[in-house]
Short mmCIF file of C-alpha atoms in Angstrom, two decimals:
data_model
loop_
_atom_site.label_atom_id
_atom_site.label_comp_id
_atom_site.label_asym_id
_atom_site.label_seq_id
_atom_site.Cartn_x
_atom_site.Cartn_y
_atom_site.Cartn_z
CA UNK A 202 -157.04 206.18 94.25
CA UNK A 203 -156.48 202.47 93.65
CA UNK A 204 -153.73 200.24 93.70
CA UNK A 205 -153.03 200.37 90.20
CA UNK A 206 -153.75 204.14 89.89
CA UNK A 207 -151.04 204.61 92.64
CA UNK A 208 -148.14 202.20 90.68
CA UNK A 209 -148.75 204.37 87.55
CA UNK A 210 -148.14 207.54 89.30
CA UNK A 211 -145.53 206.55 91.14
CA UNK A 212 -143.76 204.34 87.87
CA UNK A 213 -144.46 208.01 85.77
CA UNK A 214 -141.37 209.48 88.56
CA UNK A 215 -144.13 211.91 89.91
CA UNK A 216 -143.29 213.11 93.10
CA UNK A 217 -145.82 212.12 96.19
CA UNK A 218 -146.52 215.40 98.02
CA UNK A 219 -147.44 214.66 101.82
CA UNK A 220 -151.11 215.02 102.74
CA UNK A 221 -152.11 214.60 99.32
CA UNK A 222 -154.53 211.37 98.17
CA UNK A 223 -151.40 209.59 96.39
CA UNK A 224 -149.71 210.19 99.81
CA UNK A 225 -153.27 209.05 101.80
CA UNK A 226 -152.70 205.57 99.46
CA UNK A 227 -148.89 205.02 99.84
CA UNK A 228 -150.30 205.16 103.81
CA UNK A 229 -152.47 202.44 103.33
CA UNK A 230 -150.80 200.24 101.12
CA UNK A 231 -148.29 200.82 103.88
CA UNK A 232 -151.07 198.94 106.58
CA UNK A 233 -151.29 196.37 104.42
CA UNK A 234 -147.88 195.12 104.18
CA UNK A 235 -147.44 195.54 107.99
CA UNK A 236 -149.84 193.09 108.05
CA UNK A 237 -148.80 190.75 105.56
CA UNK A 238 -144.97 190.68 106.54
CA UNK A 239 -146.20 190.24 110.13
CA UNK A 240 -148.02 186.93 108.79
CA UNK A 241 -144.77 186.35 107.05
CA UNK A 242 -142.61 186.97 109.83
CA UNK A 243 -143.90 185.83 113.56
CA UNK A 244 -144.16 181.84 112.31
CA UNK A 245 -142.65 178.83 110.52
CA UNK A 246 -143.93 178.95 106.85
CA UNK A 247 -142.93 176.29 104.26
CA UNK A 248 -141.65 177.25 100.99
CA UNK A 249 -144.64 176.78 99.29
CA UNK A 250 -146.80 178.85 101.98
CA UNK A 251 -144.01 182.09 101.40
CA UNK A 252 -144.90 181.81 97.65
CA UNK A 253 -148.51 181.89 98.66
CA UNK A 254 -147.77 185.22 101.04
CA UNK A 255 -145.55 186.95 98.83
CA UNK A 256 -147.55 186.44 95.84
CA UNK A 257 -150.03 188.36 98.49
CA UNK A 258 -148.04 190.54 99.05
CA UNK A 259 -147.00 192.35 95.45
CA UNK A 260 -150.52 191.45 94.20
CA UNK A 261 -148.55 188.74 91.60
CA UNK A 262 -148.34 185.33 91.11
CA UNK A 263 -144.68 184.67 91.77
CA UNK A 264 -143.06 181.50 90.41
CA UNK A 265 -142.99 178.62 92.54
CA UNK A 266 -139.42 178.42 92.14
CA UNK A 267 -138.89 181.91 94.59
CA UNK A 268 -137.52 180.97 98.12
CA UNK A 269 -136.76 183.58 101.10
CA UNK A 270 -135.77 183.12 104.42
CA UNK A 271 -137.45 185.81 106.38
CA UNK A 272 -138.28 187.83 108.24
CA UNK A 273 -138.47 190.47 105.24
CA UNK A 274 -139.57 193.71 105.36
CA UNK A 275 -141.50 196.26 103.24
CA UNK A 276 -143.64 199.59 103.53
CA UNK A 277 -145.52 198.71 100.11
CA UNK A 278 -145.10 195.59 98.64
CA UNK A 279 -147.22 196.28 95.42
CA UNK A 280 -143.96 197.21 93.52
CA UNK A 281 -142.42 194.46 93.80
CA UNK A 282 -141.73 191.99 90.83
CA UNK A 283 -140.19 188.80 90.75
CA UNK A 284 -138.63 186.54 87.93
CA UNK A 285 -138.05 182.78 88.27
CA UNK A 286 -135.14 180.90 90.43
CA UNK A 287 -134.79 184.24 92.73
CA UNK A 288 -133.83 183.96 95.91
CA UNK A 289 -133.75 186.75 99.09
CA UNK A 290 -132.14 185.88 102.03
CA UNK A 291 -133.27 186.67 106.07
CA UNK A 292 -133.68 190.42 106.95
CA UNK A 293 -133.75 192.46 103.88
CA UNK A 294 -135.73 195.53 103.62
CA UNK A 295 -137.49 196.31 100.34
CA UNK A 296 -138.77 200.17 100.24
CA UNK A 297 -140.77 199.35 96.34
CA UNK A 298 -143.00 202.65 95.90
CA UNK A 299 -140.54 203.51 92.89
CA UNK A 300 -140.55 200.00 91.76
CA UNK A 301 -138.10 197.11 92.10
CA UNK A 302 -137.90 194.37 89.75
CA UNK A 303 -135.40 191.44 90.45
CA UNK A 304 -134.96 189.00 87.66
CA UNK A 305 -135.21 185.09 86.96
CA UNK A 306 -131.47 183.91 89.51
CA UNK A 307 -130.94 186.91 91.58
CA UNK A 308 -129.63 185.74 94.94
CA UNK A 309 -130.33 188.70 97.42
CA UNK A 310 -127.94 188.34 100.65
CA UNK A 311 -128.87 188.67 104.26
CA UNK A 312 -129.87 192.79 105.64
CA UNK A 313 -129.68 193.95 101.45
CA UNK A 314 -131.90 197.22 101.46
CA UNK A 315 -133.10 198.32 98.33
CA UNK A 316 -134.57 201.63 98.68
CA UNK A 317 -136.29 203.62 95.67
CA UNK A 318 -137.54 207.00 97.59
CA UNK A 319 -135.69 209.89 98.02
CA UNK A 320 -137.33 212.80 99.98
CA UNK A 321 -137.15 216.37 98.82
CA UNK A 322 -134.01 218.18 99.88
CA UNK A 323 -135.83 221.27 101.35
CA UNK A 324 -136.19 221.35 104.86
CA UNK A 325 -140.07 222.78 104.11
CA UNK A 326 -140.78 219.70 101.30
CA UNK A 327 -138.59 217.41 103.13
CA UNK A 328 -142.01 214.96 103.40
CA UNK A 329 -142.63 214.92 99.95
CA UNK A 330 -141.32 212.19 98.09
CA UNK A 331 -140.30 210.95 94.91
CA UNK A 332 -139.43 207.26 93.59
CA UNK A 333 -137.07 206.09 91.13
CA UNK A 334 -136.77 202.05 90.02
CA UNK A 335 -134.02 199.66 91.15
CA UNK A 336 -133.48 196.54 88.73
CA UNK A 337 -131.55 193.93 89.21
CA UNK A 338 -130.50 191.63 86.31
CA UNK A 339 -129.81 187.99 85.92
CA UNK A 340 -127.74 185.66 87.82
CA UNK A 341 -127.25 188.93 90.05
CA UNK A 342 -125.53 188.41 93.41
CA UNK A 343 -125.63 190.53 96.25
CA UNK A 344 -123.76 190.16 99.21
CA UNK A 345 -124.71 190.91 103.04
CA UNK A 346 -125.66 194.31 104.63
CA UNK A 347 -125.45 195.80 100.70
CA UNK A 348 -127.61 198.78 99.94
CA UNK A 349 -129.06 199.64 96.95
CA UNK A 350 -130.64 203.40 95.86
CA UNK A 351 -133.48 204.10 93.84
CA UNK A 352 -132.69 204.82 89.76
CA UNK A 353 -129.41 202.30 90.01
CA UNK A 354 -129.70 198.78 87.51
CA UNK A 355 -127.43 196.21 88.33
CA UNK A 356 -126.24 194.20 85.12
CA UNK A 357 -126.79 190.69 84.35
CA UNK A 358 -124.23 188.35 85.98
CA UNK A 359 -122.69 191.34 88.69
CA UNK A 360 -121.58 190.60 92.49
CA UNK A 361 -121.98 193.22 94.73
CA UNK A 362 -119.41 192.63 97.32
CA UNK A 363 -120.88 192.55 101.15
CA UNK A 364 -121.38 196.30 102.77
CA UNK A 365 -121.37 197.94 99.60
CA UNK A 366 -123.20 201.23 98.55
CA UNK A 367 -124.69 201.18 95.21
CA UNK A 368 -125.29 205.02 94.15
CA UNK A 369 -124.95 204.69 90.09
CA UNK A 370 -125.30 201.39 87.61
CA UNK A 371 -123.25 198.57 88.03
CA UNK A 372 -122.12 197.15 83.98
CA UNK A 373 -123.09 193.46 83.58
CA UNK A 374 -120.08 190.93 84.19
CA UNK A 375 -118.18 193.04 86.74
CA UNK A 376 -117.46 192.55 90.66
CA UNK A 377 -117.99 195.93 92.57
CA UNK A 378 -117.89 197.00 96.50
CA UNK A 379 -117.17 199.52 98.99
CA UNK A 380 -118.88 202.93 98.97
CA UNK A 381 -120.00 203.92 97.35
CA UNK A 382 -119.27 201.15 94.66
CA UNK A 383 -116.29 201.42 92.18
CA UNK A 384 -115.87 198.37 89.90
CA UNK A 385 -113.33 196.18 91.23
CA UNK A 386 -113.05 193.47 88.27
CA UNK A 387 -114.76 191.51 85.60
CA UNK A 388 -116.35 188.36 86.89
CA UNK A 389 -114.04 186.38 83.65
CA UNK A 390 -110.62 187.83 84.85
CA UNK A 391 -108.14 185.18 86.85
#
């Protein structure tokens, strides 16, 4: 199974059943970010070199306007897309196999993890896996230590207040927090 056979199983929300080859790849695409975020991580990169990495990284060409401050972590990588003007701040963990797309202003705060794979509840199953997307609109902001689960968009223009939980969509325009998230106002009120 190839790279791109792999993202269209996983985009189609079919579940990745331990042992099996979709399983074998998601282990291997795996190695290969280990080794790319370690190139990432253990030195002093400029801005244009972390374009150069990521771009490695998700197998893209992301816009020379991206910035990150890492270290940054993923167990895929491949998943990954990136609009224009983004920007992800040190320690964040990215866990992409059900696909997370981040558009063009997006500031991602320091520890965010955005995590797209839920195992199977049954003790028996509980290493199969299946992945649902995370997107995150424009001029999204994201504070510190936030998580984020798989299947949730986040609207154009939201904050997600630091330590939040984000089970369920957050509407474009509003400030949420806490956890899990409730919506706490619109970003226009005084």
């Amino acid at each position: 199974m190839n790279t791109n056979e792999f993202l269209d199983y996983l985009n189609a929300g079919l579940p990745v059943q331990e042992g099996l080859e979709v399983h074998k790849c998601m282990c291997q695409l795996s190695q290969q970010a280990i080794q790319i975020t370690t190139k990432l991580n253990t030195c002093y990169h400029t801005p244009e070199e972390i374009c150069a990495i990521f771009s490695e990284l998700t197998g893209k060409e992301v816009d020379k306007s991206f910035r990150m401050f890492p270290p940054f972590y993923t167990d895929c990588g491949k998943n990954i897309n990136i609009g224009k003007n983004v920007f992800i701040n040190s320690c964040c963990c990215f866990q992409d196999q059900g696909g997370i797309t981040i558009n063009d202003g997006a500031l991602i705060g320091h520890k965010v993890v955005l995590a797209t794979l839920d195992h199977d509840f049954m003790p028996e199953k509980r290493g199969n896996m299946t992945g649902k997307p995370i997107v995150i609109g424009k001029n999204v902001w994201i504070g510190a230590n936030v998580t984020v689960l798989g299947g949730v968009t986040i609207g154009d223009n939201a904050i997600v207040a630091a330590g939040a939980v984000v089970t369920k969509d957050v509407p474009e325009n509003t400030i949420v927090g806490g956890i899990p998230t409730k919506v706490i106002k619109s970003i226009y009120d005084k």
